[in-house]
């Protein structure tokens, strides 16, 4: 059958199906007519529909097979050709059905006369709820175009079936193999436990109507949607400097490629031509691609599939007008948010009281969204595969980001076991809370300073709750990330003042804005439209601030005014060379002079510090040291640069170890080189909040940590068990002659001394 006639066959069938569906007859009577219409339309002696009922595929209607077999012949999922199609959600097209290894003969149907067989799954919400098949006496394979027509018809059937309530609601939502509990392993990104119901960040789009009333109107809608989608993608690409991570460039390129792909748009238009609505046509083409991709076992292609899914969903959202994320619709109850990936600003849009946990298909330990979640105390499990295929909206979920797994649709016993662990974890949290007012001295009597990282006004109550010594890193850019527009000076001043008020007599170290990298500000095109190959190493942080001096001036003024009468600690991110530090200080000093001229009350003291995040600066610390009041080591960036491993790239998430001798030797050298200067040295990267890593840092001489609030208790507890001279000696030996795994060696050492490092 040529392409045009396949399209017209599908169209003829759909036109007739439209009448059938509009008729007032009973669902069974409709199905009986449907098989007649399809059989005739595809010139087949047999056409049968099997539907999923009570976990079995039941013959519901047939033209050509024995009528006595209707509602009698039943197949299990995976049994026979029909069961195989439903199980694998795949199409079969066979010249000789009996030759297929899965063929299972059912004498009551009288099918022995028929040789050729083609069957397609009837899919609803990505699961097979039935099978539509055609058979022919001649041993010939059906042509590709005929299969396509069959697939289109199967899609219409799924609407009929759902509308008529022909399959159980449970079965419609998920195949029987997926209604039970399932464990999903993942990578722990933020430790913790949470129970709640699944909410997809990008809600699944419900297709209301499959068959079009007005073909031209549908075409018009899809043309407009294509234009809008391409516009969006072009805009994203032109703002590439606000990349969301290492994969960003590649993803955008693929996006663009798919967005402009002629083949894709043509297939959608053809599907509309055959009688589908724009939504159904997009979904139909997507199903087809999904089925094809499933047959190719290639992880790279699977990634591309993700991109195409994203794009196809975007197009669907545009065409159906179902825009917005789950955040804009408001969360109903305890929510476990599910997403492929998220930006930090996107996460912050959610209602904190209802958001209990996050599961990501991607994600890495130091991506900013994960840092934000950590600060919010929300457990995150990352790198969980096939979420969409297993979890549906509203499913109960147990998120265990201590073991590294999530359980969807848990049975009672699982919930009970989880609750027990929840209680234990709360007890542990209570034990840490009891340390709140206890000063962290090591066994040999050294006071370790344990500060916390923060970024929003809402973080400040954690200071007292966790019993931290102060805020060692206040990421001022978070205010920029959560605003729709650039925060004005008054707003900045108010925030900084509130933060200082909340901190009372505890110190706060404000870091000037670090935008760029994975911190995207949609309202600020900070790179003049220039495309950046690698935004993490690009025009970000202090580099932006020094060039857009206005930005830094406003911030300097705000900070100086907010800290009137107190000490202002300010530090600069991504200092790569001493002159950058000097230039940034000069901006502050000019503002200080200006305010003085205005007779404004000034801070009692201004302490300037630098972040050590760029390895090059380590080579010039002796030059910078005399001008520094403090140095804060940002190990998140520092280690990504030391290892040349993008911190936001999930593929590299577990590749390099923070406890590698390279990192530890580097940090120790920095520490030793600065030993003679009166400079506070703090580690403020995520590693300081992990117990084993913190132990290693103590072992190389670090005495100040600034960490996520939830880690303050656990780290204080650890500190109190450590004998620094003994630890220092062991670390010196291991670094001089590294064991095969410093992680294993240090863990064993800690375990022998009863120090819990998990
Ligand atoms: C770091 O790089 O370690 C750091 C603390 O800064 P950020 O994570 O905000 O880049
Ligand atoms: Mg950094």
XYZ file of C-alpha atoms and ligand atoms in Angstrom:
769
model
C 0.000 0.000 0.000
C 1.570 3.367 -0.948
C 1.930 6.049 1.732
C -0.962 8.141 0.532
C -3.277 5.181 0.502
C -2.159 4.209 4.022
C -3.007 7.711 5.133
C -6.272 7.572 3.307
C -6.992 4.068 4.652
C -6.409 5.373 8.159
C -8.524 8.404 7.370
C -11.389 6.293 6.026
C -11.219 4.076 9.060
C -11.108 7.048 11.403
C -14.055 8.733 9.697
C -16.076 5.602 10.136
C -14.843 5.112 13.696
C -15.899 8.645 14.423
C -19.477 7.733 13.520
C -19.272 4.549 15.535
C -18.035 6.359 18.592
C -20.598 9.104 18.259
C -23.397 6.517 18.089
C -25.410 5.803 21.191
C -24.814 2.073 21.133
C -23.327 0.038 23.948
C -19.519 -0.207 24.229
C -19.497 -3.886 23.247
C -21.627 -3.179 20.195
C -19.249 -0.365 19.279
C -16.250 -2.661 19.542
C -17.978 -5.239 17.339
C -18.449 -2.600 14.674
C -14.911 -1.313 15.158
C -13.326 -4.666 14.257
C -15.499 -4.847 11.146
C -14.474 -1.364 10.087
C -10.762 -1.971 10.647
C -10.765 -5.416 9.053
C -12.375 -4.000 5.949
C -10.269 -0.864 5.913
C -7.044 -2.836 6.083
C -8.261 -5.549 3.803
C -7.810 -8.256 6.428
C -9.780 -11.409 7.010
C -9.383 -11.137 10.742
C -9.386 -8.187 13.073
C -9.480 -8.708 16.837
C -9.338 -6.589 19.917
C -7.994 -7.943 23.190
C -8.405 -5.851 26.310
C -6.807 -6.057 29.684
C -9.252 -7.217 32.305
C -8.341 -8.536 35.735
C -4.761 -8.785 34.659
C -5.502 -10.932 31.578
C -5.833 -10.035 27.927
C -9.335 -11.030 26.955
C -10.640 -11.344 23.415
C -13.312 -8.631 23.405
C -14.325 -8.492 19.785
C -13.361 -10.168 16.544
C -14.134 -10.239 12.896
C -13.000 -13.484 11.342
C -12.248 -15.632 14.403
C -14.876 -17.860 15.996
C -17.410 -15.722 17.875
C -17.598 -18.392 20.610
C -14.067 -17.427 21.596
C -15.102 -13.840 22.507
C -14.730 -13.315 26.275
C -13.491 -16.909 26.506
C -9.986 -16.698 25.059
C -7.721 -15.074 27.601
C -3.967 -14.685 27.602
C -1.604 -13.723 30.346
C 0.717 -10.816 29.789
C 3.725 -12.282 28.054
C 1.777 -15.306 26.796
C 1.429 -15.960 23.080
C 1.854 -13.282 20.446
C -0.825 -11.047 21.926
C 0.666 -11.279 25.422
C 4.138 -10.546 24.059
C 2.939 -7.414 22.293
C 1.356 -6.108 25.503
C 4.306 -7.110 27.647
C 6.937 -5.425 25.510
C 4.643 -2.693 24.198
C 5.872 -3.559 20.764
C 4.479 -4.212 17.340
C 4.730 -7.618 15.724
C 4.492 -8.115 11.999
C 4.856 -11.724 10.903
C 4.403 -13.485 7.592
C 4.023 -16.814 9.373
C 2.635 -16.493 12.882
C 3.244 -20.117 13.856
C 6.961 -19.728 13.200
C 7.327 -17.203 16.034
C 8.674 -18.776 19.250
C 5.944 -17.117 21.333
C 3.091 -18.385 19.226
C 0.498 -20.170 21.319
C -2.285 -22.000 19.525
C -5.849 -21.446 20.731
C -8.104 -24.047 19.044
C -11.366 -22.342 20.104
C -10.574 -19.388 17.845
C -10.165 -21.367 14.652
C -7.153 -19.271 13.717
C -5.215 -22.110 12.069
C -6.330 -20.939 8.601
C -4.490 -17.657 8.960
C -0.809 -17.298 8.379
C 0.162 -13.629 8.484
C -0.272 -11.718 11.701
C 0.239 -8.093 12.716
C -0.533 -6.724 16.118
C -0.050 -3.417 17.882
C -0.448 -2.546 21.536
C -3.304 -0.281 22.563
C -1.450 2.134 24.789
C -2.784 4.430 27.428
C -0.503 6.561 29.579
C 2.477 4.678 28.217
C 1.114 1.270 29.208
C -0.506 -1.440 27.145
C -4.173 -1.851 27.978
C -4.942 -4.100 25.052
C -3.878 -5.388 21.682
C -5.302 -4.815 18.245
C -4.407 -7.385 15.624
C -5.145 -8.318 12.074
C -4.598 -11.662 10.370
C -4.594 -12.861 6.804
C -4.655 -16.219 5.079
C -1.786 -15.299 2.737
C 1.635 -15.641 4.303
C 2.725 -12.012 3.718
C 4.116 -9.388 6.028
C 1.992 -6.289 6.380
C 3.585 -3.209 4.907
C 5.042 -0.503 7.119
C 2.310 1.921 6.105
C -0.388 -0.552 7.027
C 1.185 -1.027 10.431
C 1.193 2.722 10.869
C -2.496 2.865 10.052
C -3.078 0.132 12.600
C -1.138 2.060 15.221
C -3.158 5.191 14.585
C -6.352 3.243 14.958
C -5.059 1.685 18.180
C -4.687 5.151 19.567
C -8.287 6.008 18.824
C -9.328 2.748 20.404
C -7.563 3.698 23.594
C -9.872 6.693 23.862
C -12.945 4.586 23.178
C -11.856 2.053 25.753
C -11.137 4.625 28.434
C -14.343 6.543 27.705
C -16.437 3.396 27.879
C -14.754 2.146 31.043
C -13.966 -1.140 29.321
C -10.857 -1.779 31.381
C -10.494 -1.335 35.110
C -9.219 2.060 36.086
C -6.221 0.473 37.760
C -5.416 -1.460 34.628
C -5.764 1.638 32.515
C -3.311 3.555 34.584
C -0.647 0.895 34.757
C -0.263 -2.566 33.363
C -0.828 -5.308 35.938
C 2.896 -5.849 36.117
C 3.210 -2.285 37.346
C 0.447 -1.916 39.871
C 2.418 -3.557 42.659
C 5.316 -2.152 44.617
C 8.573 -1.414 42.840
C 11.944 -0.459 44.228
C 13.894 2.164 42.363
C 17.577 2.401 43.168
C 19.348 5.749 42.920
C 22.226 7.885 44.081
C 21.871 9.668 47.430
C 22.143 13.386 46.752
C 20.638 14.720 49.948
C 20.364 12.262 52.800
C 17.074 11.721 54.538
C 13.759 9.926 54.573
C 10.420 11.091 53.262
C 7.013 9.634 52.545
C 4.435 11.205 50.292
C 2.739 11.067 46.929
C 4.329 11.415 43.545
C 3.920 14.721 41.751
C 5.525 15.213 38.364
C 7.279 18.539 37.960
C 6.052 18.562 34.383
C 2.568 17.130 34.738
C 1.540 14.504 32.233
C -0.655 16.014 29.576
C -4.086 14.553 29.296
C -5.295 14.219 25.750
C -9.008 14.848 25.822
C -9.842 14.115 22.205
C -8.117 11.863 19.752
C -10.259 12.251 16.673
C -10.354 15.588 14.936
C -13.551 17.434 14.094
C -11.857 19.888 11.764
C -8.644 18.795 10.093
C -7.601 22.257 8.914
C -8.075 23.736 12.354
C -5.858 20.998 13.815
C -3.180 21.671 11.207
C -3.311 25.336 12.011
C -2.907 24.634 15.712
C 0.098 22.419 15.169
C 1.791 24.898 12.808
C 1.417 27.627 15.410
C 2.700 25.352 18.139
C 5.751 24.465 16.064
C 6.513 28.132 15.531
C 6.198 28.878 19.203
C 8.304 25.910 20.236
C 11.071 26.811 17.788
C 11.014 30.345 19.056
C 11.431 29.086 22.619
C 14.300 26.799 21.692
C 16.082 29.541 19.740
C 15.702 31.814 22.727
C 17.133 29.169 25.029
C 20.036 28.662 22.681
C 20.777 32.366 22.488
C 20.911 32.440 26.281
C 23.288 29.514 26.389
C 25.618 31.389 28.689
C 23.171 30.632 31.479
C 23.791 26.970 30.906
C 22.367 24.465 33.309
C 25.375 22.216 33.262
C 27.958 20.462 31.198
C 25.470 18.590 29.113
C 23.606 21.746 28.431
C 25.272 22.644 25.166
C 24.838 19.221 23.720
C 21.248 19.020 24.824
C 20.444 22.355 23.262
C 22.047 21.375 20.015
C 19.994 18.207 19.908
C 16.901 20.187 20.860
C 17.458 22.496 17.960
C 18.081 19.616 15.629
C 14.853 17.906 16.638
C 12.863 21.128 16.780
C 13.648 21.804 13.141
C 13.518 18.196 12.022
C 11.422 17.998 8.887
C 10.737 14.308 9.342
C 9.255 14.843 12.755
C 6.909 17.633 11.723
C 5.929 15.780 8.560
C 4.938 12.673 10.513
C 2.825 14.746 12.842
C 1.106 16.438 9.930
C 0.473 13.073 8.300
C -1.078 11.824 11.502
C -3.391 14.839 11.555
C -4.183 14.153 7.913
C -5.327 10.722 8.883
C -7.904 12.241 11.220
C -6.210 12.755 14.590
C -6.269 15.890 16.678
C -3.007 17.838 16.973
C -2.424 16.474 20.482
C -3.098 12.896 19.448
C -0.893 13.253 16.394
C 2.066 14.453 18.464
C 1.558 11.674 20.962
C 1.081 9.114 18.189
C 4.396 10.039 16.567
C 6.070 10.013 19.947
C 4.750 6.546 20.709
C 6.091 5.324 17.441
C 9.532 6.771 18.121
C 9.478 5.360 21.636
C 8.709 1.907 20.311
C 11.465 2.118 17.740
C 14.021 3.362 20.225
C 13.151 0.621 22.623
C 14.440 -1.875 20.109
C 17.842 -0.212 20.019
C 19.929 -0.883 23.089
C 22.205 2.116 23.071
C 22.558 4.395 26.104
C 23.490 7.369 23.945
C 20.358 6.964 21.910
C 18.383 6.571 25.109
C 19.635 9.990 26.183
C 18.597 11.458 22.872
C 15.237 9.834 23.375
C 14.898 11.838 26.573
C 15.520 15.015 24.610
C 12.957 14.149 22.025
C 10.461 13.270 24.773
C 11.108 16.649 26.362
C 10.574 18.420 23.116
C 7.516 16.443 22.242
C 6.062 17.223 25.684
C 6.873 20.876 25.181
C 5.016 20.843 21.870
C 2.105 19.047 23.507
C 2.002 21.586 26.313
C 1.943 24.441 23.855
C -0.723 22.934 21.652
C -2.957 21.891 24.538
C -2.431 25.062 26.523
C -1.528 22.937 29.556
C 1.489 25.004 30.476
C 3.252 25.434 33.761
C 4.896 23.116 36.226
C 3.345 21.420 39.212
C 4.518 24.391 41.312
C 2.154 26.753 39.534
C -0.766 24.444 40.253
C -0.061 24.263 43.972
C 0.727 21.107 45.920
C -2.140 19.297 47.570
C -0.463 17.197 50.233
C 2.892 15.700 51.160
C 4.691 15.655 47.867
C 7.592 13.723 46.466
C 8.534 15.721 43.409
C 9.641 13.856 40.338
C 11.649 15.437 37.554
C 14.290 14.685 35.043
C 16.311 17.578 36.412
C 15.547 20.906 38.023
C 17.127 24.305 38.282
C 17.591 25.808 41.762
C 15.014 28.507 41.031
C 12.478 25.932 39.906
C 12.835 24.052 43.175
C 12.433 27.215 45.204
C 9.050 27.814 43.585
C 7.573 24.906 45.519
C 5.747 25.195 48.797
C 8.339 24.087 51.327
C 5.795 22.855 53.832
C 4.342 20.351 51.405
C 7.434 19.326 49.514
C 8.917 16.351 51.353
C 11.371 14.902 48.886
C 12.685 14.976 45.343
C 13.528 12.188 42.921
C 15.541 13.078 39.836
C 16.438 11.070 36.784
C 19.691 13.017 36.690
C 21.396 15.167 39.325
C 24.812 15.327 40.956
C 26.067 16.072 44.465
C 27.187 19.636 43.908
C 24.597 20.836 41.403
C 23.018 23.965 42.851
C 19.562 22.501 42.911
C 20.917 19.831 45.223
C 22.619 22.424 47.403
C 19.322 24.292 47.662
C 17.445 21.104 48.535
C 20.064 20.310 51.163
C 19.640 23.746 52.658
C 15.869 23.236 52.667
C 16.359 19.878 54.418
C 14.648 18.012 51.592
C 15.999 14.542 50.789
C 16.938 13.976 47.166
C 17.546 10.749 45.321
C 19.167 11.153 41.932
C 19.993 9.135 38.850
C 16.855 7.033 39.121
C 16.083 5.391 35.811
C 12.732 4.958 34.009
C 10.709 6.981 36.490
C 7.967 7.818 34.023
C 7.533 4.191 33.137
C 7.019 2.987 36.700
C 5.559 5.825 38.720
C 2.295 7.557 38.026
C 0.992 10.815 39.371
C -0.303 10.483 42.919
C 1.351 7.128 43.643
C 2.410 6.659 47.255
C 6.174 6.746 47.552
C 8.719 6.045 50.245
C 11.896 7.941 49.582
C 14.829 6.413 51.371
C 17.812 8.630 50.690
C 19.773 6.844 53.388
C 19.773 3.473 51.678
C 19.623 4.975 48.201
C 16.242 3.789 46.948
C 12.638 4.768 46.573
C 9.693 2.424 46.838
C 6.606 3.163 44.832
C 3.220 1.753 45.823
C 4.629 0.112 48.962
C 2.737 -2.676 50.672
C 1.815 -2.367 54.337
C 4.868 -4.258 55.617
C 7.183 -1.921 53.697
C 5.459 1.127 55.141
C 5.815 -0.298 58.641
C 9.524 -1.004 58.199
C 9.995 2.462 56.763
C 8.114 4.080 59.650
C 10.434 2.324 62.080
C 13.440 3.772 60.298
C 11.759 7.144 60.244
C 11.383 6.985 64.014
C 15.041 5.966 64.384
C 16.132 8.798 62.138
C 14.063 11.241 64.176
C 15.725 9.901 67.316
C 19.102 10.486 65.735
C 18.056 13.998 64.781
C 16.957 14.551 68.378
C 20.356 13.343 69.589
C 22.043 15.859 67.284
C 19.662 18.572 68.439
C 20.786 17.819 71.992
C 24.271 18.897 70.885
C 22.924 22.248 69.789
C 24.380 24.192 72.668
C 27.415 21.983 73.099
C 30.634 23.458 71.774
C 32.458 21.085 69.459
C 35.793 20.296 71.113
C 37.858 17.383 69.922
C 39.018 14.809 72.478
C 42.357 16.569 72.718
C 40.589 19.864 73.465
C 40.719 21.734 70.143
C 37.709 23.890 69.407
C 36.461 23.298 65.861
C 34.362 26.059 64.319
C 31.245 24.649 62.702
C 29.359 27.267 60.727
C 26.464 26.850 58.327
C 25.806 27.781 54.725
C 22.700 29.786 53.877
C 21.209 31.815 51.076
C 17.730 32.934 51.975
C 16.049 34.727 54.847
C 14.176 31.500 55.598
C 17.451 29.695 56.264
C 18.281 31.831 59.255
C 16.191 30.061 61.926
C 18.462 27.064 61.269
C 21.322 28.913 62.886
C 19.829 28.522 66.342
C 18.178 25.189 65.588
C 21.400 23.578 64.424
C 23.608 25.372 66.926
C 26.082 26.586 64.301
C 28.819 29.103 65.118
C 27.647 31.514 62.448
C 27.013 31.667 58.713
C 30.271 30.856 56.958
C 28.821 31.286 53.487
C 25.767 33.340 52.637
C 25.126 32.819 48.931
C 23.650 36.201 48.028
C 22.796 35.104 44.516
C 19.926 32.972 45.819
C 17.902 36.145 46.281
C 18.606 36.935 42.649
C 17.599 33.439 41.628
C 14.207 33.577 43.301
C 13.287 37.037 42.018
C 11.572 37.690 38.765
C 13.657 40.835 38.299
C 17.035 42.093 39.443
C 16.646 42.835 43.181
C 16.806 46.572 43.800
C 19.235 48.036 46.342
C 16.590 48.562 49.018
C 15.484 44.966 48.768
C 19.048 43.738 49.027
C 19.746 45.968 52.028
C 16.622 44.746 53.771
C 17.594 41.111 53.270
C 21.172 41.577 54.485
C 19.991 43.535 57.504
C 17.404 40.879 58.377
C 20.068 38.207 58.071
C 22.439 40.076 60.379
C 19.627 40.719 62.842
C 18.712 37.049 62.802
C 22.331 36.067 63.392
C 22.616 38.300 66.466
C 26.183 38.232 67.677
C 27.197 35.328 65.460
C 29.220 36.230 62.366
C 27.839 36.102 58.832
C 30.067 35.919 55.772
C 28.326 37.379 52.742
C 29.553 36.219 49.405
C 28.986 38.625 46.538
C 26.847 37.309 43.695
C 28.023 34.196 41.978
C 25.831 33.996 38.903
C 26.498 32.090 35.737
C 27.405 28.404 35.624
C 24.336 26.462 36.685
C 22.794 29.526 38.329
C 20.553 30.895 35.656
C 19.061 34.359 35.843
C 16.443 34.563 33.126
C 16.187 38.361 33.387
C 19.880 39.118 33.094
C 21.624 38.441 29.827
C 25.038 38.835 31.282
C 27.126 37.698 28.388
C 25.960 39.959 25.599
C 24.423 37.015 23.842
C 27.799 35.325 23.394
C 27.593 31.584 23.325
C 29.691 29.879 26.016
C 31.078 26.421 25.469
C 31.545 25.843 29.162
C 29.609 28.175 31.429
C 31.063 26.766 34.699
C 34.472 27.968 33.544
C 33.012 30.930 31.799
C 31.868 34.400 32.477
C 30.567 33.989 36.003
C 30.892 35.149 39.585
C 33.497 37.847 40.211
C 34.293 38.009 36.514
C 30.755 39.230 35.853
C 30.728 41.486 38.907
C 33.915 43.276 37.925
C 32.744 43.932 34.423
C 29.179 44.829 35.329
C 30.442 47.101 38.040
C 26.967 48.498 38.632
C 25.902 45.135 39.980
C 28.763 44.999 42.464
C 28.441 48.660 43.436
C 24.785 48.208 44.329
C 25.594 45.128 46.307
C 28.508 46.795 48.093
C 26.296 49.729 49.078
C 23.571 47.409 50.294
C 25.968 45.335 52.374
C 27.740 48.356 53.870
C 24.458 50.003 54.819
C 22.999 46.796 56.189
C 26.047 46.200 58.381
C 26.102 49.747 59.821
C 27.504 49.612 63.335
C 28.564 45.955 63.015
C 31.319 43.936 61.400
C 30.843 43.204 57.720
C 32.457 40.018 56.420
C 32.435 39.959 52.666
C 34.028 37.486 50.332
C 34.469 37.226 46.627
C 33.767 34.073 44.603
C 35.999 32.598 41.909
C 39.002 34.820 42.555
C 41.603 33.555 40.094
C 44.315 36.187 40.495
C 45.123 38.636 43.332
C 44.263 41.729 41.255
C 40.643 40.594 40.991
C 40.420 40.553 44.757
C 41.975 44.013 44.921
C 39.594 45.362 42.294
C 36.573 44.006 44.151
C 37.797 45.458 47.461
C 38.274 48.805 45.698
C 34.598 48.846 44.655
C 33.634 48.377 48.297
C 36.098 50.963 49.534
C 34.787 53.562 47.080
C 31.291 52.958 48.335
C 32.507 53.156 51.915
C 34.059 56.548 51.232
C 30.889 57.723 49.523
C 28.756 56.715 52.488
C 31.206 58.343 54.838
C 30.870 61.559 52.825
C 27.144 61.284 53.233
C 27.654 60.992 56.996
C 26.004 57.605 56.996
C 26.668 55.156 59.795
C 29.311 52.700 58.582
C 30.231 49.185 59.606
C 32.600 49.061 62.564
C 34.936 46.922 60.517
C 34.994 45.432 57.053
C 36.787 42.122 56.681
C 37.548 41.023 53.145
C 38.031 37.409 52.162
C 38.485 35.385 49.009
C 37.158 32.053 47.962
C 39.694 29.554 46.804
C 37.859 27.784 44.023
C 40.185 28.246 41.093
C 43.375 26.194 41.471
C 45.519 28.953 39.931
C 44.965 31.146 42.971
C 46.656 28.554 45.180
C 49.935 29.378 43.444
C 49.695 33.029 44.479
C 48.318 32.780 47.975
C 51.539 34.204 49.439
C 50.921 37.322 47.329
C 47.326 37.646 48.428
C 47.636 36.511 52.028
C 48.768 39.853 53.529
C 45.550 41.474 52.238
C 43.194 38.753 53.353
C 41.235 38.519 56.558
C 40.039 35.068 55.684
C 40.039 32.440 52.990
C 37.172 30.108 52.254
C 37.854 27.004 50.248
C 34.969 26.213 47.907
C 35.647 22.577 47.268
C 32.640 22.163 44.980
C 34.220 24.285 42.293
C 37.813 23.666 43.291
C 37.501 19.907 42.851
C 35.651 20.190 39.553
C 38.524 22.280 38.264
C 41.223 20.078 39.768
C 39.751 17.022 38.120
C 38.414 18.795 35.039
C 35.086 17.172 35.867
C 31.906 19.214 35.495
C 30.155 19.250 38.871
C 26.724 19.252 37.262
C 27.337 16.384 34.887
C 25.564 13.304 36.236
C 27.868 11.003 34.296
C 30.798 12.223 36.362
C 28.922 12.305 39.656
C 30.702 9.298 41.099
C 33.831 9.256 39.072
C 36.195 11.219 41.279
C 36.452 10.953 45.000
C 36.704 13.916 47.324
C 39.002 11.710 49.345
C 41.437 11.285 46.511
C 45.032 11.948 47.612
C 45.248 14.623 44.888
C 42.588 16.730 46.530
C 43.801 16.077 50.053
C 47.411 16.854 49.221
C 46.351 20.027 47.463
C 44.302 21.212 50.425
C 47.022 20.323 52.872
C 49.554 22.333 50.905
C 47.237 25.368 50.902
C 46.803 24.972 54.623
C 50.562 24.705 55.233
C 51.404 27.634 52.958
C 49.095 29.896 54.932
C 50.123 28.626 58.352
C 52.187 31.733 59.134
C 49.404 34.252 58.400
C 46.626 35.321 60.768
C 43.965 34.171 58.341
C 40.869 32.103 59.086
C 40.731 29.187 56.707
C 37.344 27.589 56.246
C 36.136 24.820 53.959
C 32.661 25.730 52.729
C 32.030 23.159 49.991
C 29.580 20.299 50.358
C 32.269 17.788 51.290
C 32.719 19.410 54.706
C 29.209 18.313 55.652
C 29.918 14.624 55.042
C 31.382 12.867 58.029
C 34.146 10.875 56.437
C 35.242 13.820 54.331
C 35.109 16.110 57.371
C 37.293 13.644 59.242
C 39.866 13.786 56.451
C 39.763 17.593 56.482
C 40.356 17.654 60.220
C 43.227 15.273 59.600
C 44.994 17.701 57.284
C 44.633 20.622 59.661
C 41.329 22.270 58.715
C 39.708 23.664 61.867
C 36.784 25.600 60.418
C 33.916 24.218 58.372
C 30.868 25.886 56.885
C 28.292 23.312 55.965
C 24.671 22.664 55.271
C 22.591 23.155 58.460
C 21.426 19.540 58.587
C 25.041 18.412 58.870
C 25.952 20.648 61.800
C 24.723 18.161 64.431
C 26.320 15.081 62.839
C 29.633 16.912 62.369
C 29.662 18.205 65.940
C 29.102 14.674 67.159
C 31.990 13.457 65.006
C 34.331 16.201 66.186
C 33.810 15.198 69.791
C 35.107 11.695 69.079
C 38.303 12.680 67.304
C 41.804 12.772 68.680
C 43.455 15.267 66.331
C 47.142 14.393 66.878
C 46.450 10.719 66.225
C 44.308 11.497 63.159
C 46.821 14.033 61.837
C 49.639 11.539 62.067
C 47.668 8.854 60.261
C 46.668 11.250 57.485
C 50.242 12.431 57.049
C 51.360 8.861 56.562
C 48.558 8.008 54.146
C 49.156 11.107 52.075
C 52.885 10.432 51.897
C 52.241 6.971 50.623
C 48.598 6.673 49.586
C 46.759 3.413 50.201
C 44.734 1.974 47.271
C 41.640 3.704 48.650
C 41.986 6.464 51.198
C 38.229 6.261 51.679
C 38.349 2.596 52.708
C 41.419 3.060 54.869
C 40.007 6.068 56.698
C 36.608 4.371 57.168
C 38.268 1.333 58.700
C 40.406 3.561 60.930
C 37.291 5.413 62.129
C 35.316 2.214 62.657
C 38.091 0.798 64.858
C 37.719 3.869 67.060
C 33.938 3.749 67.210
C 33.556 6.860 65.058
C 30.444 6.640 62.907
C 31.234 8.101 59.490
C 28.068 7.190 57.552
C 32.009 25.926 46.169
O 32.252 26.085 44.981
O 32.505 25.020 46.855
C 31.074 26.824 46.854
C 30.914 26.752 48.148
O 30.359 27.686 46.094
P 29.122 27.258 45.181
O 28.760 25.849 45.547
O 28.013 28.199 45.480
O 29.654 27.394 43.823
Mg 31.680 27.861 43.972
